Each structure stands twice: as structure tokens, then as C-alpha cells.
PDB file of C-alpha atoms in Angstrom:
ATOM      1  CA  MET Z   1     -18.134  -6.265  -9.706  1.00  0.00           C
ATOM      2  CA  VAL Z   2     -14.821  -8.127  -9.505  1.00  0.00           C
ATOM      3  CA  TYR Z   3     -14.747 -11.946  -8.646  1.00  0.00           C
ATOM      4  CA  ILE Z   4     -12.528 -12.831  -5.738  1.00  0.00           C
ATOM      5  CA  PRO Z   5     -12.129 -16.774  -5.701  1.00  0.00           C
ATOM      6  CA  GLU Z   6     -12.221 -18.849  -2.354  1.00  0.00           C
ATOM      7  CA  GLY Z   7      -8.997 -19.412  -0.655  1.00  0.00           C
ATOM      8  CA  SER Z   8      -6.414 -18.186   1.924  1.00  0.00           C
ATOM      9  CA  PHE Z   9      -4.565 -14.841   1.975  1.00  0.00           C
ATOM     10  CA  LEU Z  10      -2.209 -13.170   4.522  1.00  0.00           C
ATOM     11  CA  ARG Z  11      -4.058 -10.762   6.779  1.00  0.00           C
ATOM     12  CA  GLY Z  12      -2.233  -8.180   8.843  1.00  0.00           C
ATOM     13  CA  SER Z  13       1.344  -7.054   9.024  1.00  0.00           C
ATOM     14  CA  THR Z  14       4.591  -8.602   9.906  1.00  0.00           C
ATOM     15  CA  GLU Z  15       7.225  -6.849  12.235  1.00  0.00           C
ATOM     16  CA  ASP Z  16       9.240  -6.221   8.951  1.00  0.00           C
ATOM     17  CA  ASP Z  17       6.253  -4.579   7.345  1.00  0.00           C
ATOM     18  CA  LEU Z  18       5.847  -2.306  10.246  1.00  0.00           C
ATOM     19  CA  ARG Z  19       9.432  -1.302  10.176  1.00  0.00           C
ATOM     20  CA  TYR Z  20       9.135  -0.309   6.526  1.00  0.00           C
ATOM     21  CA  ILE Z  21       5.738   1.670   7.346  1.00  0.00           C
ATOM     22  CA  GLU Z  22       7.633   3.334  10.192  1.00  0.00           C
ATOM     23  CA  SER Z  23      10.420   4.466   7.811  1.00  0.00           C
ATOM     24  CA  LEU Z  24       7.876   6.006   5.517  1.00  0.00           C
ATOM     25  CA  CYS Z  25       6.404   7.849   8.484  1.00  0.00           C
ATOM     26  CA  ILE Z  26       9.869   9.155   9.321  1.00  0.00           C
ATOM     27  CA  ASP Z  27      10.851   9.906   5.734  1.00  0.00           C
ATOM     28  CA  ILE Z  28       7.495  11.349   4.517  1.00  0.00           C
ATOM     29  CA  SER Z  29       4.745  12.016   7.040  1.00  0.00           C
ATOM     30  CA  LYS Z  30       6.523  12.340  10.325  1.00  0.00           C
ATOM     31  CA  GLU Z  31       3.244  12.487  12.373  1.00  0.00           C
ATOM     32  CA  CYS Z  32       2.806   8.477  12.377  1.00  0.00           C
ATOM     33  CA  ASN Z  33       4.737   5.839  14.148  1.00  0.00           C
ATOM     34  CA  ARG Z  34       4.837   2.104  14.357  1.00  0.00           C
ATOM     35  CA  ALA Z  35       2.882   2.063  17.542  1.00  0.00           C
ATOM     36  CA  LEU Z  36      -0.146   3.323  15.768  1.00  0.00           C
ATOM     37  CA  PHE Z  37      -0.315   0.058  13.699  1.00  0.00           C
ATOM     38  CA  SER Z  38       0.163  -2.529  16.494  1.00  0.00           C
ATOM     39  CA  ASP Z  39      -3.475  -3.598  15.801  1.00  0.00           C
ATOM     40  CA  GLU Z  40      -2.344  -5.154  12.427  1.00  0.00           C
ATOM     41  CA  LEU Z  41      -0.323  -7.788  14.386  1.00  0.00           C
ATOM     42  CA  PRO Z  42       0.092 -10.672  13.924  1.00  0.00           C
ATOM     43  CA  GLN Z  43       0.032 -11.665  10.280  1.00  0.00           C
ATOM     44  CA  MET Z  44      -2.053 -14.686   9.880  1.00  0.00           C
ATOM     45  CA  ALA Z  45      -3.426 -17.007   6.942  1.00  0.00           C
ATOM     46  CA  ILE Z  46      -7.248 -16.362   6.574  1.00  0.00           C
ATOM     47  CA  TRP Z  47      -9.541 -18.384   4.516  1.00  0.00           C
ATOM     48  CA  LEU Z  48     -12.466 -16.711   2.727  1.00  0.00           C
ATOM     49  CA  HIS Z  49     -15.359 -17.930   0.589  1.00  0.00           C
ATOM     50  CA  ASP Z  50     -15.528 -16.608  -2.912  1.00  0.00           C
ATOM     51  CA  TYR Z  51     -17.264 -13.275  -3.486  1.00  0.00           C
ATOM     52  CA  TRP Z  52     -17.654 -10.347  -5.774  1.00  0.00           C
ATOM     53  CA  ILE Z  53     -16.486  -6.770  -4.713  1.00  0.00           C
ATOM     54  CA  GLY Z  54     -17.180  -3.425  -6.487  1.00  0.00           C
ATOM     55  CA  GLN Z  55     -14.357  -2.480  -8.754  1.00  0.00           C
ATOM     56  CA  HIS Z  56     -14.967   1.032  -7.811  1.00  0.00           C
ATOM     57  CA  GLU Z  57     -16.224   2.939  -4.886  1.00  0.00           C
ATOM     58  CA  VAL Z  58     -20.009   3.894  -5.100  1.00  0.00           C
ATOM     59  CA  THR Z  59     -20.300   7.262  -6.910  1.00  0.00           C
ATOM     60  CA  ASN Z  60     -22.499  10.361  -6.650  1.00  0.00           C
ATOM     61  CA  ALA Z  61     -24.458   9.270  -9.571  1.00  0.00           C
ATOM     62  CA  GLN Z  62     -25.102   5.827  -8.156  1.00  0.00           C
ATOM     63  CA  TYR Z  63     -26.210   7.079  -4.904  1.00  0.00           C
ATOM     64  CA  GLN Z  64     -28.354   9.768  -6.499  1.00  0.00           C
ATOM     65  CA  ILE Z  65     -30.328   7.024  -8.283  1.00  0.00           C
ATOM     66  CA  PHE Z  66     -30.766   5.215  -5.027  1.00  0.00           C
ATOM     67  CA  VAL Z  67     -32.038   8.241  -3.149  1.00  0.00           C
ATOM     68  CA  GLU Z  68     -34.367   9.092  -6.090  1.00  0.00           C
ATOM     69  CA  ALA Z  69     -35.803   5.539  -6.031  1.00  0.00           C
ATOM     70  CA  THR Z  70     -36.230   5.353  -2.163  1.00  0.00           C
ATOM     71  CA  HIS Z  71     -36.355   8.917  -0.872  1.00  0.00           C
ATOM     72  CA  TYR Z  72     -33.693   7.932   1.529  1.00  0.00           C
ATOM     73  CA  VAL Z  73     -32.393  10.806   3.831  1.00  0.00           C
ATOM     74  CA  THR Z  74     -28.809  10.300   5.100  1.00  0.00           C
ATOM     75  CA  ASP Z  75     -27.668  10.913   8.717  1.00  0.00           C
ATOM     76  CA  ALA Z  76     -25.841  14.107   7.599  1.00  0.00           C
ATOM     77  CA  GLU Z  77     -28.955  15.568   6.022  1.00  0.00           C
ATOM     78  CA  LYS Z  78     -30.905  14.839   9.158  1.00  0.00           C
ATOM     79  CA  ARG Z  79     -28.388  16.416  11.492  1.00  0.00           C
ATOM     80  CA  GLY Z  80     -27.905  19.426   9.034  1.00  0.00           C
ATOM     81  CA  GLU Z  81     -24.083  19.232   9.309  1.00  0.00           C
ATOM     82  CA  SER Z  82     -21.040  17.100   8.746  1.00  0.00           C
ATOM     83  CA  LYS Z  83     -17.255  17.251   9.065  1.00  0.00           C
ATOM     84  CA  VAL Z  84     -15.272  18.971   6.175  1.00  0.00           C
ATOM     85  CA  TRP Z  85     -11.602  18.776   6.059  1.00  0.00           C
ATOM     86  CA  SER Z  86      -9.941  22.190   6.504  1.00  0.00           C
ATOM     87  CA  ARG Z  87      -6.740  22.557   4.365  1.00  0.00           C
ATOM     88  CA  LEU Z  88      -5.523  25.432   6.558  1.00  0.00           C
ATOM     89  CA  ALA Z  89      -6.162  23.925   9.923  1.00  0.00           C
ATOM     90  CA  ARG Z  90      -5.412  20.396   8.804  1.00  0.00           C
ATOM     91  CA  THR Z  91      -8.299  19.111  10.797  1.00  0.00           C
ATOM     92  CA  PHE Z  92     -12.122  18.416  10.329  1.00  0.00           C
ATOM     93  CA  GLU Z  93     -14.494  21.268  10.948  1.00  0.00           C
ATOM     94  CA  ILE Z  94     -18.270  20.737  11.520  1.00  0.00           C
ATOM     95  CA  VAL Z  95     -19.917  22.564   8.489  1.00  0.00           C
ATOM     96  CA  LYS Z  96     -23.705  23.396   8.514  1.00  0.00           C
ATOM     97  CA  GLY Z  97     -25.360  22.086   5.309  1.00  0.00           C
ATOM     98  CA  ALA Z  98     -22.610  19.635   4.449  1.00  0.00           C
ATOM     99  CA  ASN Z  99     -23.840  16.344   3.115  1.00  0.00           C
ATOM    100  CA  TRP Z 100     -23.554  14.045   0.102  1.00  0.00           C
ATOM    101  CA  ARG Z 101     -25.236  16.618  -2.317  1.00  0.00           C
ATOM    102  CA  SER Z 102     -23.204  19.533  -0.881  1.00  0.00           C
ATOM    103  CA  PRO Z 103     -19.805  18.020  -0.020  1.00  0.00           C
ATOM    104  CA  GLY Z 104     -18.247  21.339   1.094  1.00  0.00           C
ATOM    105  CA  GLY Z 105     -21.307  23.044   2.440  1.00  0.00           C
ATOM    106  CA  PRO Z 106     -24.378  24.563   1.056  1.00  0.00           C
ATOM    107  CA  THR Z 107     -22.746  26.634  -1.574  1.00  0.00           C
ATOM    108  CA  THR Z 108     -21.285  23.392  -3.301  1.00  0.00           C
ATOM    109  CA  SER Z 109     -22.723  20.587  -5.359  1.00  0.00           C
ATOM    110  CA  ILE Z 110     -21.995  17.266  -7.029  1.00  0.00           C
ATOM    111  CA  VAL Z 111     -23.058  18.558 -10.474  1.00  0.00           C
ATOM    112  CA  GLU Z 112     -19.316  18.220 -11.745  1.00  0.00           C
ATOM    113  CA  LYS Z 113     -18.579  15.300  -9.555  1.00  0.00           C
ATOM    114  CA  LEU Z 114     -21.024  12.785 -10.505  1.00  0.00           C
ATOM    115  CA  GLU Z 115     -18.318  10.102 -11.183  1.00  0.00           C
ATOM    116  CA  HIS Z 116     -16.519  10.978  -7.799  1.00  0.00           C
ATOM    117  CA  PRO Z 117     -17.175   8.677  -4.833  1.00  0.00           C
ATOM    118  CA  VAL Z 118     -20.120   9.636  -2.754  1.00  0.00           C
ATOM    119  CA  VAL Z 119     -19.059  11.117   0.696  1.00  0.00           C
ATOM    120  CA  HIS Z 120     -20.735  12.136   3.983  1.00  0.00           C
ATOM    121  CA  ILE Z 121     -22.053   8.752   4.142  1.00  0.00           C
ATOM    122  CA  ALA Z 122     -22.710   7.153   7.657  1.00  0.00           C
ATOM    123  CA  TYR Z 123     -22.276   3.460   8.076  1.00  0.00           C
ATOM    124  CA  HIS Z 124     -26.094   2.941   8.052  1.00  0.00           C
ATOM    125  CA  ASP Z 125     -26.362   4.937   4.961  1.00  0.00           C
ATOM    126  CA  ALA Z 126     -23.709   2.769   3.056  1.00  0.00           C
ATOM    127  CA  GLU Z 127     -25.542  -0.375   4.497  1.00  0.00           C
ATOM    128  CA  ALA Z 128     -28.886   0.940   3.160  1.00  0.00           C
ATOM    129  CA  TYR Z 129     -27.519   1.480  -0.236  1.00  0.00           C
ATOM    130  CA  CYS Z 130     -25.781  -1.986  -0.544  1.00  0.00           C
ATOM    131  CA  GLN Z 131     -29.105  -3.685   0.709  1.00  0.00           C
ATOM    132  CA  TRP Z 132     -31.076  -1.922  -1.774  1.00  0.00           C
ATOM    133  CA  ASP Z 133     -28.582  -3.012  -4.608  1.00  0.00           C
ATOM    134  CA  GLY Z 134     -28.878  -6.620  -3.501  1.00  0.00           C
ATOM    135  CA  LYS Z 135     -25.461  -6.527  -1.766  1.00  0.00           C
ATOM    136  CA  ARG Z 136     -23.835  -5.834   1.397  1.00  0.00           C
ATOM    137  CA  LEU Z 137     -20.823  -4.108   2.868  1.00  0.00           C
ATOM    138  CA  PRO Z 138     -17.561  -6.068   2.918  1.00  0.00           C
ATOM    139  CA  THR Z 139     -16.034  -7.637   5.886  1.00  0.00           C
ATOM    140  CA  GLU Z 140     -12.788  -6.194   6.967  1.00  0.00           C
ATOM    141  CA  ALA Z 141     -11.038  -9.375   5.804  1.00  0.00           C
ATOM    142  CA  GLU Z 142     -12.846  -9.355   2.268  1.00  0.00           C
ATOM    143  CA  TRP Z 143     -11.638  -5.726   1.922  1.00  0.00           C
ATOM    144  CA  GLU Z 144      -8.006  -6.540   2.718  1.00  0.00           C
ATOM    145  CA  ARG Z 145      -8.007  -9.632   0.439  1.00  0.00           C
ATOM    146  CA  ALA Z 146      -9.243  -7.513  -2.405  1.00  0.00           C
ATOM    147  CA  ALA Z 147      -6.776  -4.732  -1.700  1.00  0.00           C
ATOM    148  CA  ARG Z 148      -3.598  -6.860  -1.353  1.00  0.00           C
ATOM    149  CA  GLY Z 149      -4.093 -10.193  -3.111  1.00  0.00           C
ATOM    150  CA  VAL Z 150      -2.850 -13.282  -1.739  1.00  0.00           C
ATOM    151  CA  ASP Z 151       0.768 -12.473  -1.432  1.00  0.00           C
ATOM    152  CA  GLY Z 152       0.747 -10.146   1.533  1.00  0.00           C
ATOM    153  CA  TRP Z 153       1.639  -6.988  -0.440  1.00  0.00           C
ATOM    154  CA  ILE Z 154       1.879  -3.947   1.697  1.00  0.00           C
ATOM    155  CA  PHE Z 155       0.155  -1.837  -1.005  1.00  0.00           C
ATOM    156  CA  PRO Z 156      -2.333  -3.031  -3.798  1.00  0.00           C
ATOM    157  CA  TRP Z 157       0.487  -2.751  -6.496  1.00  0.00           C
ATOM    158  CA  GLY Z 158       3.364  -4.367  -4.454  1.00  0.00           C
ATOM    159  CA  ASN Z 159       5.743  -3.708  -1.477  1.00  0.00           C
ATOM    160  CA  GLU Z 160       7.128  -0.340  -2.522  1.00  0.00           C
ATOM    161  CA  TRP Z 161       5.512   3.111  -1.810  1.00  0.00           C
ATOM    162  CA  ASP Z 162       4.564   4.987  -4.978  1.00  0.00           C
ATOM    163  CA  ALA Z 163       2.771   8.280  -4.391  1.00  0.00           C
ATOM    164  CA  THR Z 164       1.767   8.525  -8.145  1.00  0.00           C
ATOM    165  CA  ARG Z 165      -0.589   5.468  -7.961  1.00  0.00           C
ATOM    166  CA  LEU Z 166      -3.319   6.909  -5.661  1.00  0.00           C
ATOM    167  CA  ASN Z 167      -5.217  10.029  -4.766  1.00  0.00           C
ATOM    168  CA  HIS Z 168      -3.812  11.655  -1.669  1.00  0.00           C
ATOM    169  CA  ALA Z 169      -3.187  15.362  -1.244  1.00  0.00           C
ATOM    170  CA  TYR Z 170       0.303  15.332   0.323  1.00  0.00           C
ATOM    171  CA  GLU Z 171       2.486  14.545  -2.411  1.00  0.00           C
ATOM    172  CA  GLY Z 172       1.510  16.743  -5.436  1.00  0.00           C
ATOM    173  CA  ASN Z 173      -2.349  16.116  -5.885  1.00  0.00           C
ATOM    174  CA  SER Z 174      -4.977  18.623  -5.405  1.00  0.00           C
ATOM    175  CA  PHE Z 175      -7.203  18.425  -2.422  1.00  0.00           C
ATOM    176  CA  GLY Z 176     -10.392  16.492  -2.759  1.00  0.00           C
ATOM    177  CA  THR Z 177     -11.928  13.197  -4.282  1.00  0.00           C
ATOM    178  CA  LYS Z 178     -11.201  12.475  -7.892  1.00  0.00           C
ATOM    179  CA  ALA Z 179     -13.265  10.456 -10.347  1.00  0.00           C
ATOM    180  CA  ILE Z 180     -13.198   6.579  -9.817  1.00  0.00           C
ATOM    181  CA  GLY Z 181     -10.538   4.836 -11.782  1.00  0.00           C
ATOM    182  CA  SER Z 182      -8.434   7.922 -12.164  1.00  0.00           C
ATOM    183  CA  PHE Z 183      -5.286   6.019 -10.947  1.00  0.00           C
ATOM    184  CA  PRO Z 184      -5.250   2.628 -12.846  1.00  0.00           C
ATOM    185  CA  ALA Z 185      -1.638   2.027 -11.966  1.00  0.00           C
ATOM    186  CA  GLY Z 186      -2.699   1.822  -8.354  1.00  0.00           C
ATOM    187  CA  ALA Z 187      -5.356  -0.906  -8.847  1.00  0.00           C
ATOM    188  CA  SER Z 188      -4.775  -4.262  -7.134  1.00  0.00           C
ATOM    189  CA  LYS Z 189      -3.693  -7.450  -8.685  1.00  0.00           C
ATOM    190  CA  ASP Z 190      -7.445  -8.337  -9.118  1.00  0.00           C
ATOM    191  CA  GLU Z 191      -8.167  -4.911 -10.721  1.00  0.00           C
ATOM    192  CA  VAL Z 192     -10.033  -3.426  -7.845  1.00  0.00           C
ATOM    193  CA  HIS Z 193      -9.290   0.397  -8.071  1.00  0.00           C
ATOM    194  CA  ASP Z 194      -8.855   3.110  -5.424  1.00  0.00           C
ATOM    195  CA  MET Z 195      -8.147   0.681  -2.514  1.00  0.00           C
ATOM    196  CA  LEU Z 196      -5.911   3.388  -1.037  1.00  0.00           C
ATOM    197  CA  GLY Z 197      -6.648   7.129  -1.011  1.00  0.00           C
ATOM    198  CA  ASN Z 198      -9.630   8.867  -2.531  1.00  0.00           C
ATOM    199  CA  VAL Z 199     -12.043   7.918   0.203  1.00  0.00           C
ATOM    200  CA  ALA Z 200     -11.874   5.762   3.278  1.00  0.00           C
ATOM    201  CA  GLU Z 201     -14.382   2.866   3.115  1.00  0.00           C
ATOM    202  CA  TRP Z 202     -16.827   1.274   5.541  1.00  0.00           C
ATOM    203  CA  THR Z 203     -16.539  -2.388   6.319  1.00  0.00           C
ATOM    204  CA  SER Z 204     -19.154  -4.422   8.339  1.00  0.00           C
ATOM    205  CA  ASP Z 205     -16.745  -5.267  11.254  1.00  0.00           C
ATOM    206  CA  TRP Z 206     -16.868  -3.705  14.664  1.00  0.00           C
ATOM    207  CA  TYR Z 207     -13.317  -2.541  15.642  1.00  0.00           C
ATOM    208  CA  SER Z 208     -11.352  -4.018  18.193  1.00  0.00           C
ATOM    209  CA  GLY Z 209      -7.535  -3.590  18.510  1.00  0.00           C
ATOM    210  CA  GLU Z 210      -7.149  -7.030  19.948  1.00  0.00           C
ATOM    211  CA  TYR Z 211      -9.227  -9.000  17.356  1.00  0.00           C
ATOM    212  CA  TYR Z 212      -6.328 -10.129  15.125  1.00  0.00           C
ATOM    213  CA  LYS Z 213      -4.820 -11.833  18.273  1.00  0.00           C
ATOM    214  CA  SER Z 214      -7.841 -13.985  18.838  1.00  0.00           C
ATOM    215  CA  GLY Z 215     -10.294 -13.694  16.053  1.00  0.00           C
ATOM    216  CA  GLU Z 216     -11.525 -16.348  13.682  1.00  0.00           C
ATOM    217  CA  THR Z 217      -9.230 -17.569  10.760  1.00  0.00           C
ATOM    218  CA  ARG Z 218     -12.209 -18.767   8.479  1.00  0.00           C
ATOM    219  CA  ASN Z 219     -14.592 -16.161   6.973  1.00  0.00           C
ATOM    220  CA  PRO Z 220     -14.004 -13.810  10.078  1.00  0.00           C
ATOM    221  CA  THR Z 221     -16.643 -11.021  10.610  1.00  0.00           C
ATOM    222  CA  GLY Z 222     -15.191  -9.182  13.428  1.00  0.00           C
ATOM    223  CA  PRO Z 223     -16.192  -8.871  17.156  1.00  0.00           C
ATOM    224  CA  LYS Z 224     -19.647 -10.396  17.939  1.00  0.00           C
ATOM    225  CA  VAL Z 225     -20.558  -7.533  20.283  1.00  0.00           C
ATOM    226  CA  SER Z 226     -20.735  -3.949  19.337  1.00  0.00           C
ATOM    227  CA  THR Z 227     -17.620  -1.733  20.207  1.00  0.00           C
ATOM    228  CA  GLY Z 228     -19.350   1.376  18.934  1.00  0.00           C
ATOM    229  CA  GLN Z 229     -17.131   1.849  15.898  1.00  0.00           C
ATOM    230  CA  HIS Z 230     -16.906   0.144  12.600  1.00  0.00           C
ATOM    231  CA  VAL Z 231     -13.641  -0.346  10.893  1.00  0.00           C
ATOM    232  CA  ARG Z 232     -12.868   1.834   7.873  1.00  0.00           C
ATOM    233  CA  ARG Z 233     -10.265   0.898   5.449  1.00  0.00           C
ATOM    234  CA  GLY Z 234      -7.954   2.415   2.691  1.00  0.00           C
ATOM    235  CA  GLY Z 235      -7.344   5.986   3.882  1.00  0.00           C
ATOM    236  CA  ALA Z 236      -8.589   9.074   1.839  1.00  0.00           C
ATOM    237  CA  TRP Z 237      -7.493  11.888  -0.293  1.00  0.00           C
ATOM    238  CA  ASN Z 238      -6.398  13.771   2.901  1.00  0.00           C
ATOM    239  CA  THR Z 239      -4.432  10.933   4.572  1.00  0.00           C
ATOM    240  CA  GLN Z 240      -0.742  11.173   4.886  1.00  0.00           C
ATOM    241  CA  SER Z 241       1.496   8.701   3.140  1.00  0.00           C
ATOM    242  CA  GLY Z 242       2.585   6.481   6.114  1.00  0.00           C
ATOM    243  CA  PHE Z 243      -0.903   5.589   7.000  1.00  0.00           C
ATOM    244  CA  LEU Z 244      -1.799   4.514   3.372  1.00  0.00           C
ATOM    245  CA  HIS Z 245      -0.948   0.882   3.213  1.00  0.00           C
ATOM    246  CA  ALA Z 246      -3.453  -2.158   2.733  1.00  0.00           C
ATOM    247  CA  THR Z 247      -3.477  -3.344   6.442  1.00  0.00           C
ATOM    248  CA  TRP Z 248      -4.261   0.055   8.130  1.00  0.00           C
ATOM    249  CA  ARG Z 249      -7.268  -0.292  10.338  1.00  0.00           C
ATOM    250  CA  ILE Z 250      -9.024   3.012  10.925  1.00  0.00           C
ATOM    251  CA  ASP Z 251     -10.406   3.054  14.354  1.00  0.00           C
ATOM    252  CA  LEU Z 252     -12.262   6.391  14.521  1.00  0.00           C
ATOM    253  CA  LYS Z 253     -15.801   6.449  15.927  1.00  0.00           C
ATOM    254  CA  ASP Z 254     -18.601   6.263  13.426  1.00  0.00           C
ATOM    255  CA  ASP Z 255     -19.331   9.567  11.802  1.00  0.00           C
ATOM    256  CA  THR Z 256     -19.627  11.311   8.413  1.00  0.00           C
ATOM    257  CA  SER Z 257     -17.161  13.475   6.697  1.00  0.00           C
ATOM    258  CA  ASP Z 258     -15.970  14.538   3.195  1.00  0.00           C
ATOM    259  CA  SER Z 259     -13.535  11.671   3.193  1.00  0.00           C
ATOM    260  CA  THR Z 260     -15.526   8.668   3.907  1.00  0.00           C
ATOM    261  CA  GLY Z 261     -17.485   6.561   1.339  1.00  0.00           C
ATOM    262  CA  PHE Z 262     -17.770   2.869   0.631  1.00  0.00           C
ATOM    263  CA  ARG Z 263     -18.237  -0.099  -1.835  1.00  0.00           C
ATOM    264  CA  CYS Z 264     -20.302  -3.189  -1.801  1.00  0.00           C
ATOM    265  CA  VAL Z 265     -19.799  -6.798  -2.088  1.00  0.00           C
ATOM    266  CA  GLU Z 266     -21.889  -9.721  -3.043  1.00  0.00           C
ATOM    267  CA  ASP Z 267     -21.556 -13.465  -2.048  1.00  0.00           C
ATOM    268  CA  GLY Z 268     -20.201 -15.788  -4.595  1.00  0.00           C
ATOM    269  CA  ASN Z 269     -21.582 -19.175  -5.568  1.00  0.00           C
TER     270      ASN Z 269
END
């Protein structure tokens, strides 16, 4: 766990940030545009209490210990299927038998991937693990503070895109998750790893595209009424470059896939 001291940080993007992100979309991804990130406006100073956050995403090995201790059954296991990214179709496909134990379907396993982040984890599956471990899921603001520090950086390492600092498949990396900590140069200023790429991460906040315009500025916890979807952060191994920035708010409906995992936080003093 990495300690994050209390204090203020800059949450969200500026218009200049979005212009730069849009230039990355044009130059690299070509499938994203500035309008997709309007929910990151406006940038605002947010004050947070101190807390601890997992230096790494929760791994298969850690989740296995939890399951063996509690006999917990994930949503994907109960349904008997989950979403798996198709490299050829460039979209998710429903695969029977895909779950955290068999990320690609029933013929695959995690035997060689125990130090990779666990995937096919629903929001409640992540929440159950964190509670068992005496922790909780991060709020959206806590996640962003750990990812970008107090200086309003666009990326964990600064304000210039560098594809070599994270695991994403569109600029030379192989498809799929990688062992936690495989990209130390991409760690945040607080030494929190894999905040961009590898797997997208659950936060505890309900998603609202208007929340930044009217939300709290002190220990914000998101909308008080369910919107039916929790915010995920950070993008994943199959996310294109323009989307991969510390302020991107993933507004997909709650589901499970081979690109979603999590990390936990713990309150400070």
C-alpha cells in the first residue's frame, strides 16, 4: 500500500488538456475525439483526507487466496460466461466459461499468470475482496489523485504521451495483461503502478457526466443516487492511446470482461 497524504489536487481536465488529448486521437487512435471527454470538465481543486492505495492491481494469486478462504463465487462464474476481447473483430465477444480462473474461456487458465491482475471481476466481486481484506474500493477522486499527483498531470509520469510506459496493445505490446509492475517507468509520482493500461479499475462512484459541474469539492464520493453504472478508470491493455490519460472517466455499464480488474484503498489516520 502507498500512503497518500491529505490535501488538495487538481481533478479533471482543462480545455488545453483536451486539445492535447484530441491531438493524440488524431495522430494515433483516430477513433476518439474531444467530445468524448467533456465529462472531465471543469478542472477543479479537490481536497481529500489521507489514505493508502494498493501500489499494484489485485493479482490472480491474491484473488485465489480470497476465494479459497471464503468460497466466493464471482458473477461471471454464476452466469457461466463473460466478455473476451477479440483481436480480429476489435470488440468484446461473449465467451462461455470465461471467468477469472479461465480468462480466455474454458481451455485457458491462470497457472502462468498468477502475478497478472485478476480479470472478469464485477463491481461486487471487487467490493467483496476489498471488504474481506479490511479495505474498500477507491472513490473516483482518490483514484485520480493517486494517478496524477497534485500537479494536474495528464499522465502518471507527466504531460507528454509515452507509449513505452504502460501496457496497451496498440503500439507494439502483445495483447493481454502483463504481470503487475512490468512498467516501472509508468508509475505515478507516488510510485503507484499501472494506473494506465493493463486493466481498467473499478471505483466506488456512480457515474454521472454532469457530476464534475456540481459535485462536492471535499472528499467527493460521486452521485448519491444510483445511476446504474460505476466509474472505471485507467483504461486497459486493449485501450487505444487517446483514451489513456489520468482523467478519463469510463462510463460503460457494469459488466465483466478480460480487461477489468481493481485495486483497494484503506483510510489513513
